[in-house]
Coordinates of C-alpha atoms in Angstrom, one line a residue:
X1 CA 2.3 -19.9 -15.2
X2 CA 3.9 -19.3 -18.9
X3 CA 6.2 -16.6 -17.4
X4 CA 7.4 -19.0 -14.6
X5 CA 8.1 -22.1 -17.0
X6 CA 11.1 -22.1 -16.9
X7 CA 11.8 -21.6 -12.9
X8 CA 9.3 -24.4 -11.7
X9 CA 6.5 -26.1 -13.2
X10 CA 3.0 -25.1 -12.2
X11 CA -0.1 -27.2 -12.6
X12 CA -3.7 -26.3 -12.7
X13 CA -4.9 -29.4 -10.9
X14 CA -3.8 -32.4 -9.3
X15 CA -3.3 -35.6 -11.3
X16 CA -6.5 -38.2 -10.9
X17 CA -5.0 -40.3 -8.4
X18 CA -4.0 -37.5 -6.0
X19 CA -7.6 -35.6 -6.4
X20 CA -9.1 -39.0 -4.5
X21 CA -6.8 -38.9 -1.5
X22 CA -8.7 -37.8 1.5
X23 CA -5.3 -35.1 2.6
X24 CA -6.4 -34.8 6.2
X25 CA -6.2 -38.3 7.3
X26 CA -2.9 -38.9 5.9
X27 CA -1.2 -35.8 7.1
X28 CA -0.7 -33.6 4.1
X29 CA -2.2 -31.2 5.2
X30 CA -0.2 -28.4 7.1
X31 CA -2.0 -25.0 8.7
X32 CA 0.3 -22.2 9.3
X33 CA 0.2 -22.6 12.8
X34 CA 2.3 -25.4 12.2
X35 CA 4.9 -23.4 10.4
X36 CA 6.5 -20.2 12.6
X37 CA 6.9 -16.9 11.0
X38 CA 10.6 -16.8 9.1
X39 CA 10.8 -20.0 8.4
X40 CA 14.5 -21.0 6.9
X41 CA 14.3 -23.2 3.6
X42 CA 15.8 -25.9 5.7
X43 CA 12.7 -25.8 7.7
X44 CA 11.0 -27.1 4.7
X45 CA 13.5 -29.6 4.1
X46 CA 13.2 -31.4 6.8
X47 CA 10.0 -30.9 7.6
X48 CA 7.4 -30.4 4.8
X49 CA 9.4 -32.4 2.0
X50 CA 9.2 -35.6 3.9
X51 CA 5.0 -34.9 3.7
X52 CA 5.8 -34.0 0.0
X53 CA 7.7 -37.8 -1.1
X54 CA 5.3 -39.6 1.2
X55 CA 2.2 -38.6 0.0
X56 CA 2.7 -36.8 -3.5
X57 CA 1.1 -33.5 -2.4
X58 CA 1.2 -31.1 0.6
X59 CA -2.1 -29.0 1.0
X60 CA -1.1 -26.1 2.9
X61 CA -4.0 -24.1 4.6
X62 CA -4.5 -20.3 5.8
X63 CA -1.5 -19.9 4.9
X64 CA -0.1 -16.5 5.0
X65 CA 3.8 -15.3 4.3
X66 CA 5.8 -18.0 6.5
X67 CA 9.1 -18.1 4.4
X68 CA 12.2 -16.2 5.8
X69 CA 13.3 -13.1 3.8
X70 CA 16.9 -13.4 5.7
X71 CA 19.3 -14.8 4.7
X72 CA 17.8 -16.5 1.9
X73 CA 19.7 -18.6 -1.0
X74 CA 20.1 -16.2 -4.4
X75 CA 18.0 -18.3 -6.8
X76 CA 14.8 -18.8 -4.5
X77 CA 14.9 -15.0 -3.2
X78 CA 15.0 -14.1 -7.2
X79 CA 12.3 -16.1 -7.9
X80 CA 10.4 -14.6 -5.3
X81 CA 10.9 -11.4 -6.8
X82 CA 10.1 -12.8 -10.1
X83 CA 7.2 -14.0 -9.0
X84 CA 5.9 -11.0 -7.4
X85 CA 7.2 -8.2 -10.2
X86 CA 6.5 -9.9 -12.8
X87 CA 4.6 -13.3 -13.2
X88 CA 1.5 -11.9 -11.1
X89 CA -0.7 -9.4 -12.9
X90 CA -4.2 -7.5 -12.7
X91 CA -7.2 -8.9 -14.1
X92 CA -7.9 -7.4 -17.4
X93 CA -10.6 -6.1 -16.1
X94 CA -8.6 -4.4 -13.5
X95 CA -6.3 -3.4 -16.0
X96 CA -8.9 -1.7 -18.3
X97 CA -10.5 0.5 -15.5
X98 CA -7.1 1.5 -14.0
X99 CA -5.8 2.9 -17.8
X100 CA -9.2 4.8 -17.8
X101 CA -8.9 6.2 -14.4
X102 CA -4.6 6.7 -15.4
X103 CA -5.7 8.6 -18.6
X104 CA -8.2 11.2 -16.7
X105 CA -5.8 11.4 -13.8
X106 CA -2.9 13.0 -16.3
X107 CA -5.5 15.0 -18.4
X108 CA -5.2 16.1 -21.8
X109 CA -1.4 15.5 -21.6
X110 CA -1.2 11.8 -21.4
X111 CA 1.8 9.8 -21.7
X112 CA 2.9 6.4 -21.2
X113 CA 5.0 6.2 -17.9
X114 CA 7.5 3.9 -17.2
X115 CA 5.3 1.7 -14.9
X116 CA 2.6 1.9 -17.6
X117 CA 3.6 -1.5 -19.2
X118 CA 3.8 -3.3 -16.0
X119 CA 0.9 -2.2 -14.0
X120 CA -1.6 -2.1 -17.1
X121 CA 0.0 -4.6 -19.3
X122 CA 0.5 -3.9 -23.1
X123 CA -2.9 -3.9 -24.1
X124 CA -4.2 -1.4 -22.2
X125 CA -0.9 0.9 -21.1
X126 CA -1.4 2.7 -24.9
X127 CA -5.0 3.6 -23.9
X128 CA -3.8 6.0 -21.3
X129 CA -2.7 8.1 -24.8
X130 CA -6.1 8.0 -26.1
X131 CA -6.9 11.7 -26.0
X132 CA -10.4 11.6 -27.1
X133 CA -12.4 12.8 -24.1
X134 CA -16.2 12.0 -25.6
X135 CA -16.0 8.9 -23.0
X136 CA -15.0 10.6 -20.0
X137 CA -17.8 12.4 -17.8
X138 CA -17.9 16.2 -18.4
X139 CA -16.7 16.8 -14.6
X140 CA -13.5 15.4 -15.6
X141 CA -12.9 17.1 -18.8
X142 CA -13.0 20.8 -16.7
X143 CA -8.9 22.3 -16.5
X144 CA -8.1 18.9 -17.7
X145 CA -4.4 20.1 -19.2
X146 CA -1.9 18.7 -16.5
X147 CA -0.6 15.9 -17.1
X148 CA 1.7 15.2 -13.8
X149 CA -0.1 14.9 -10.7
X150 CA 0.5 13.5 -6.8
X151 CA -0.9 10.6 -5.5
X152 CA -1.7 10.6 -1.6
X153 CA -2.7 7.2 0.3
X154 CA -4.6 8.9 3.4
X155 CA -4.4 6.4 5.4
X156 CA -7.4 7.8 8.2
X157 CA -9.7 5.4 8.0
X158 CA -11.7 4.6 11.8
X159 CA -9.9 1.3 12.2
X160 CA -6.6 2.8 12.0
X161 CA -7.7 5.6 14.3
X162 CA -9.2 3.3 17.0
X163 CA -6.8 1.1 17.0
X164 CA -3.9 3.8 17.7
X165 CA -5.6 5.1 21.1
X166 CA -4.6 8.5 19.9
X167 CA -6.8 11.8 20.2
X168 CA -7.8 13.9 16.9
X169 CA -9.8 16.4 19.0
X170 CA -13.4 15.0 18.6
X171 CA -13.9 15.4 22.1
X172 CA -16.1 13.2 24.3
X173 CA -17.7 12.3 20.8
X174 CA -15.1 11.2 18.9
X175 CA -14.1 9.1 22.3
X176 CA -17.7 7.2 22.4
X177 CA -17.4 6.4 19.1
X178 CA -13.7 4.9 19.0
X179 CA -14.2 3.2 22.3
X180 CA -17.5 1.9 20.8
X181 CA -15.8 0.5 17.8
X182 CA -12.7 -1.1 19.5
X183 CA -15.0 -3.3 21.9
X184 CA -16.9 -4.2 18.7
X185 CA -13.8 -4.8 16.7
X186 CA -10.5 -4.9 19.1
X187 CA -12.2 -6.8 21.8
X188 CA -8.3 -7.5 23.2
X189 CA -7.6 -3.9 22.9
X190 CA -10.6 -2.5 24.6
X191 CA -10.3 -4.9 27.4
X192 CA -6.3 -4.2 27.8
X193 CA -7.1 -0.2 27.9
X194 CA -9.5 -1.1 31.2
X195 CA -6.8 -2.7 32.8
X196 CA -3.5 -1.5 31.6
X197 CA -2.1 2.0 31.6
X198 CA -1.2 2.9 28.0
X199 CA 1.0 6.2 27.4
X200 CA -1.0 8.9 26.7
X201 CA -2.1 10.8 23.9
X202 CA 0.1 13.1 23.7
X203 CA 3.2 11.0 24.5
X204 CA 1.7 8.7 21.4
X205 CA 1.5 11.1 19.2
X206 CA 5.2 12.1 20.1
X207 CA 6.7 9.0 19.9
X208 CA 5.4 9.1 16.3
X209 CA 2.3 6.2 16.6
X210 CA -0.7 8.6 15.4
X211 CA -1.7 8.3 12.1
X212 CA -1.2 11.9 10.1
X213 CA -4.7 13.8 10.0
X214 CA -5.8 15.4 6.4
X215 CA -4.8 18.5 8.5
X216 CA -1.4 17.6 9.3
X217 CA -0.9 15.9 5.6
X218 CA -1.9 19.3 3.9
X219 CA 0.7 21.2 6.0
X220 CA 3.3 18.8 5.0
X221 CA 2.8 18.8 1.3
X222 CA 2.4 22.4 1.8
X223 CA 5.7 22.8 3.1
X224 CA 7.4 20.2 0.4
X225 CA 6.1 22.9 -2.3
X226 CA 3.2 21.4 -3.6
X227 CA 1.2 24.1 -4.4
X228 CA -2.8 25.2 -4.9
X229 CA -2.4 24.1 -8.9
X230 CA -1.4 20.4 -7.8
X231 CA -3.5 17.4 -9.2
X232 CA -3.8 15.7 -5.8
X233 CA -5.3 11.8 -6.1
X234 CA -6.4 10.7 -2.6
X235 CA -6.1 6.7 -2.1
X236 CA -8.4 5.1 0.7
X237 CA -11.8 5.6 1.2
X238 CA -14.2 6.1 4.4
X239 CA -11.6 9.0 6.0
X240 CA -12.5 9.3 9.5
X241 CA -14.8 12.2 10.0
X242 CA -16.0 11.9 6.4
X243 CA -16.3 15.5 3.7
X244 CA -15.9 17.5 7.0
X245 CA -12.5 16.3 7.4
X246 CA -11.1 16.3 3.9
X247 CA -12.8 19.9 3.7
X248 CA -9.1 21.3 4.7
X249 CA -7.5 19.3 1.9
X250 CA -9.8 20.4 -0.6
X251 CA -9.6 23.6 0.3
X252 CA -6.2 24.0 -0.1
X253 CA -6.1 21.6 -3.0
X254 CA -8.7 22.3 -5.3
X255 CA -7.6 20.1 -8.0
X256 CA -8.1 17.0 -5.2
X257 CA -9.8 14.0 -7.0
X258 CA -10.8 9.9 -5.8
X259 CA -11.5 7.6 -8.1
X260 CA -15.3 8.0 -7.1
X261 CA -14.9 11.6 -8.7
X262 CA -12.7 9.9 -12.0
X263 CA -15.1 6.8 -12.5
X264 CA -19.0 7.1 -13.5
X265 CA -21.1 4.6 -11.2
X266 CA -21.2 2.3 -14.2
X267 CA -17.5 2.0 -14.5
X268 CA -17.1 1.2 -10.5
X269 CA -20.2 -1.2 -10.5
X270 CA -18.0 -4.4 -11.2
X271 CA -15.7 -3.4 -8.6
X272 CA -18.2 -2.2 -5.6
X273 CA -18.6 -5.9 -3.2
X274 CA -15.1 -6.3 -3.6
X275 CA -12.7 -4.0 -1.6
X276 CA -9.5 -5.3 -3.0
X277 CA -10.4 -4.9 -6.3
X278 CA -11.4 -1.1 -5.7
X279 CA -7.8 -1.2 -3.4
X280 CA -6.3 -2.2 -6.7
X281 CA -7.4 0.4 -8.8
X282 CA -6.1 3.0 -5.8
X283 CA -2.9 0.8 -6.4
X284 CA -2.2 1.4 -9.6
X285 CA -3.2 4.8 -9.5
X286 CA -0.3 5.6 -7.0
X287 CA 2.7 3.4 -8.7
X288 CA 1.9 5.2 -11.7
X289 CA 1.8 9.0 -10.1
X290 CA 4.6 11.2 -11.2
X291 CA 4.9 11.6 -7.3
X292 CA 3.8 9.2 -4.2
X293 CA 3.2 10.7 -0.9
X294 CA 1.5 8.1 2.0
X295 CA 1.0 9.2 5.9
X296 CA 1.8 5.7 7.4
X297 CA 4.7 3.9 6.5
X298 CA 3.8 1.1 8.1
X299 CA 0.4 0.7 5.5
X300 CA 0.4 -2.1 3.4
X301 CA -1.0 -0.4 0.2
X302 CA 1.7 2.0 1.2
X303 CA 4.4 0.0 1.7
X304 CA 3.6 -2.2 -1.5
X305 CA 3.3 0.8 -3.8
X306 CA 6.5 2.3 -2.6
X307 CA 8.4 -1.2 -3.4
X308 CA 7.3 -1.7 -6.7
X309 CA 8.4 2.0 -7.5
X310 CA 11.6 0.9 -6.1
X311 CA 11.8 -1.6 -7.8
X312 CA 11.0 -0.6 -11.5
X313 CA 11.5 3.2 -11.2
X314 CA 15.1 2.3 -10.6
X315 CA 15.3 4.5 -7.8
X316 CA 13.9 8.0 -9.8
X317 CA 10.3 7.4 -8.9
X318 CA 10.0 10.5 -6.2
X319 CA 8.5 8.6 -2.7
X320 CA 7.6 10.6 0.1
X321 CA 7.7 8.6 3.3
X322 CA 6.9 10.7 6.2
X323 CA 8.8 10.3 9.6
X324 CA 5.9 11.1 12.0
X325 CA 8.0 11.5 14.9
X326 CA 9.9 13.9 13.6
X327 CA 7.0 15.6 12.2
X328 CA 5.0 15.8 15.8
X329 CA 8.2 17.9 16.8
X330 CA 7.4 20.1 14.7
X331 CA 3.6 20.6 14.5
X332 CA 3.8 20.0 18.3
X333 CA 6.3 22.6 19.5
X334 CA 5.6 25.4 17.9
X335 CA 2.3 26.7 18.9
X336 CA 3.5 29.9 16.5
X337 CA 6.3 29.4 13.9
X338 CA 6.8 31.5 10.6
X339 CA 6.0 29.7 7.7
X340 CA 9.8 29.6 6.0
X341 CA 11.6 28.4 8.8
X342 CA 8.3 25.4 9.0
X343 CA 9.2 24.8 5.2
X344 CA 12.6 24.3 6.0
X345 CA 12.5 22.0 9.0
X346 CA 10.1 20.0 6.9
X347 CA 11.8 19.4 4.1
X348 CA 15.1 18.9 5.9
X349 CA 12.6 16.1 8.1
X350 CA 12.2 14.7 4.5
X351 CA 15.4 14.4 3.5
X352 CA 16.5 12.6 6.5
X353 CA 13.9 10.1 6.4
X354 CA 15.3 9.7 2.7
X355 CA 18.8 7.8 3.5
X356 CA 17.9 4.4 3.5
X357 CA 20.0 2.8 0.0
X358 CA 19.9 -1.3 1.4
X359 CA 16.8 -3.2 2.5
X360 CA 17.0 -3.8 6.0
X361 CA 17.3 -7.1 7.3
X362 CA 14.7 -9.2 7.6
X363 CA 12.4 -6.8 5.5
X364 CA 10.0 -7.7 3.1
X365 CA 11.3 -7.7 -0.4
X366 CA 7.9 -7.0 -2.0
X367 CA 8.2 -3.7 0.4
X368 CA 11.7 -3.0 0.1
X369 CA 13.3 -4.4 -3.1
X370 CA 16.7 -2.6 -2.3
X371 CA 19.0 -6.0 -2.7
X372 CA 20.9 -7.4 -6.1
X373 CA 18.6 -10.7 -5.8
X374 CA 15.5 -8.8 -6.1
X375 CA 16.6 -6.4 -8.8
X376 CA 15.7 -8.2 -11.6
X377 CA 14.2 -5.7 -13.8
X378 CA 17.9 -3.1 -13.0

C-alpha cells in the first residue's frame, strides 16, 4: 500500500455506507466467468466502470488473471510490474526462514546477492552473512565451504506425470497407479483416454510433452559441466517414485540438499498445512541461486522464478530452460553415443533454446519481463 501511494490509492475497507449494501442484488458483483480471458482495458470501460459509478464498489469474485498483457497502455503495464516486483513481498516470517535456509545453502562463504534485498527484504537479506554456525543443525555444517550452488525445480511430482499420459518405465505398476489417479483426479482425462486415441508414448515424449525424469535431468546437467562437487538444491517435493528415484541424482550429486535436509522440524513446523508457503521458501531459494535449472518450462514456480531473475538480474542471472524436444532427440536416438559428442549436442541444445531477447506476445510479464514497460528496476 505505502509503496503504491503514489500510483492509486488503496483502502483497507470499504467506507460505512458501502459495507451495508447487500452487492449481489444490486449487480456489483462480477465472477470471472463474466470477464473472458485477455480482457482489453476498454473492456473495463465500458463494462465494469458503469457497475463502478452506479453503485460505488465492484466486488469481483474467483477472480483469476483476466486483464490482457497485449497491447497494453505504458502506465497500467508499468504498474503492473510495479505491483508485482516490488509492492508485493513475503511475510516476514517467510522472509526470516528463507535467509536461514539462503545462508546454509551458500555455506561458510555467504554473501549478499543481488536478489538478496528484494526477495528477503533489508532486515533479513544481512542475515544470510551471519557466519556463526552454532544455530544451524550439525548435518549442515559438514563440507560447508561453497558458497555458489545450483538450484533445480524437479518438476516430477504424480500429477504432472498422470496428467502427461507419458511412460517412465514402471510397467503395468506404474500404469495402475497413474490410471488410478487420473479417474480420481482428471476425471475428463480418464474418460477422454477410453474413448479417444491419444499419440502414443513415445510420439509424446518426442514431441517434447514428458516431463524430464531425475534420470534424464542428471544427464543434462552432467553434460552442461556441473560436476560431482556441485551444491545441487532440489525444489518440489513428493517426486514420483519417491528416494528410489532421486537415488540417481544423489548419486551423482552428493552435495544434493531440499529444504527438509537445510531446515530442523521446528523451523518448517509453521510452514507444514500450508503448501504455498513451503512453495515460497523453494521460491526464494531458486531466485537467489547463483544458477537456476527447471525441467518444465511450462511450471509456474518455474516460470515465475525465471522472470523475476529476468527482471532484477538484468539479464546476468544464468537460467537454464530446457528444450525437451530437442532433448528426447538426443537421449532417444542414440541407444550408444560417446560421452563428448552428448556434451556437445547438449550444450549446443542449450544455447539454442537461449535466443529469446523480447517477451513474446501475449506473454505473461510476471514470466517474461523482457519489455521497456516492465523494466522498472533496469
Amino acid at each position: 500500500m505505502k509503496y503504491l501511494s503514489p500510483d492509486i490509492r488503496i483502502v483497507k475497507e470499504l467506507p460505512t455506507k458501502l459495507q451495508s449494501l447487500d452487492l449481489e442484488p444490486i449487480g456489483s458483483v462480477v465472477t470471472d466467468i463474466e470477464m473472458m480471458k485477455e480482457a482489453k482495458p476498454d473492456f473495463y470501460m465500458q463494462h465494469i466502470l458503469p457497475i463502478l459509478l452506479k453503485n460505488g464498489v465492484v466486488h469481483f469474485v474467483g477472480f483469476g488473471n483476466r486483464l490482457a498483457f497485449d497491447p497494453m497502455p505504458f502506465e497500467l503495464q508499468r504498474l503492473r510490474c510495479r505491483c508485482n516486483f516490488h509492492a508485493l513481498n513475503f511475510i516476514p516470517r517467510i522472509q526470516e526462514t528463507a535467509a536461514l535456509l539462503v545462508r546454509r545453502l551458500r555455506g561458510s562463504g555467504s554473501y549478499v546477492a543481488p536478489l538478496d534485498q528484494h526477495l528477503l527484504g533489508p532486515k533479513f537479506a544481512s542475515s544470510v552473512l551471519d557466519n556463526n554456525k552454532s544455530s544451524d543443525p550439525p548435518l549442515q555444517q559438514e563440507g560447508a565451504s561453497s558458497s555458489k550452488y545450483l538450484a533445480l525445480h524437479l518438476r516430477f511430482e504424480i500429477d504432472m506425470v498422470a496428467h502427461s499420459l507419458c511412460y517412465f518405465g514402471g510397467g503395468k505398476t506404474e500404469q495402475n497407479e497413474l490410471d488410478s489417479y487420473r479417474q480420481k483426479h482428471f476425471p475428463s482425462l480418464s474418460t477422454l483416454t477410453k474413448t479417444k486415441k491419444f499419440p502414443s508414448a513415445d510420439v509424446l515424449r518426442t514431441e517434447g510433452l514428458c516431463p524430464l525424469t531425475p534420470e534424464e535431468a542428471v544427464l543434462m546437467l552432467a553434460g552442461l559441466g556441473f560436476n560431482r562437487e556441485t551444491r545441487v538444491f532440489v525444489a518440489g517435493a513428493n517426486i514420483y517414485g519417491g528416494s528410489r528415484r532421486l537415488a540417481v541424482l544423489t548419486s551423482l550429486y552428493p552435495n544434493l540438499v531440499t529444504k527438509e535436509k537445510l531446515l530442523t522440524q521446528s523451523e518448517l513446523q509453521p510452514f507444514k498445512n500450508f503448501s504455498s508457503q513451503l512453495a515460497a521458501l523453494d521460491f526464494i531459494a531458486c531466485a537467489a541461486a547463483d544458477a537456476f535449472a527447471m525441467t518444465d518450462p511450462g511450471s509456474q514456480l518455474s516460470s515465475l522464478v525465471s522472470g523475476y531473475r529476468i527482471y532484477y538480474g538484468g539479464g546476468k542471472m544464468p537460467t537454464i530452460r530446457p528444450n525437451k524436444r530437442r532433448l528426447s532427440d538426443i537421449l532417444m536416438k542414440n541407444s550408444t553415443i560417446e560421452w563428448n559428442v552428448f556434451e556437445k549436442r547438449v550444450r549446443k541444445a542449450n544455447r539454442q533454446t537461449k535466443h529469446v531477447s523480447a517477451r513474446p506476445t501475449g506473454r505473461s510479464v510476471y514470466r517474461y519481463p523482457r519489455c521497456k514497460e516492465c523494466m522498472c528496476h533496469a
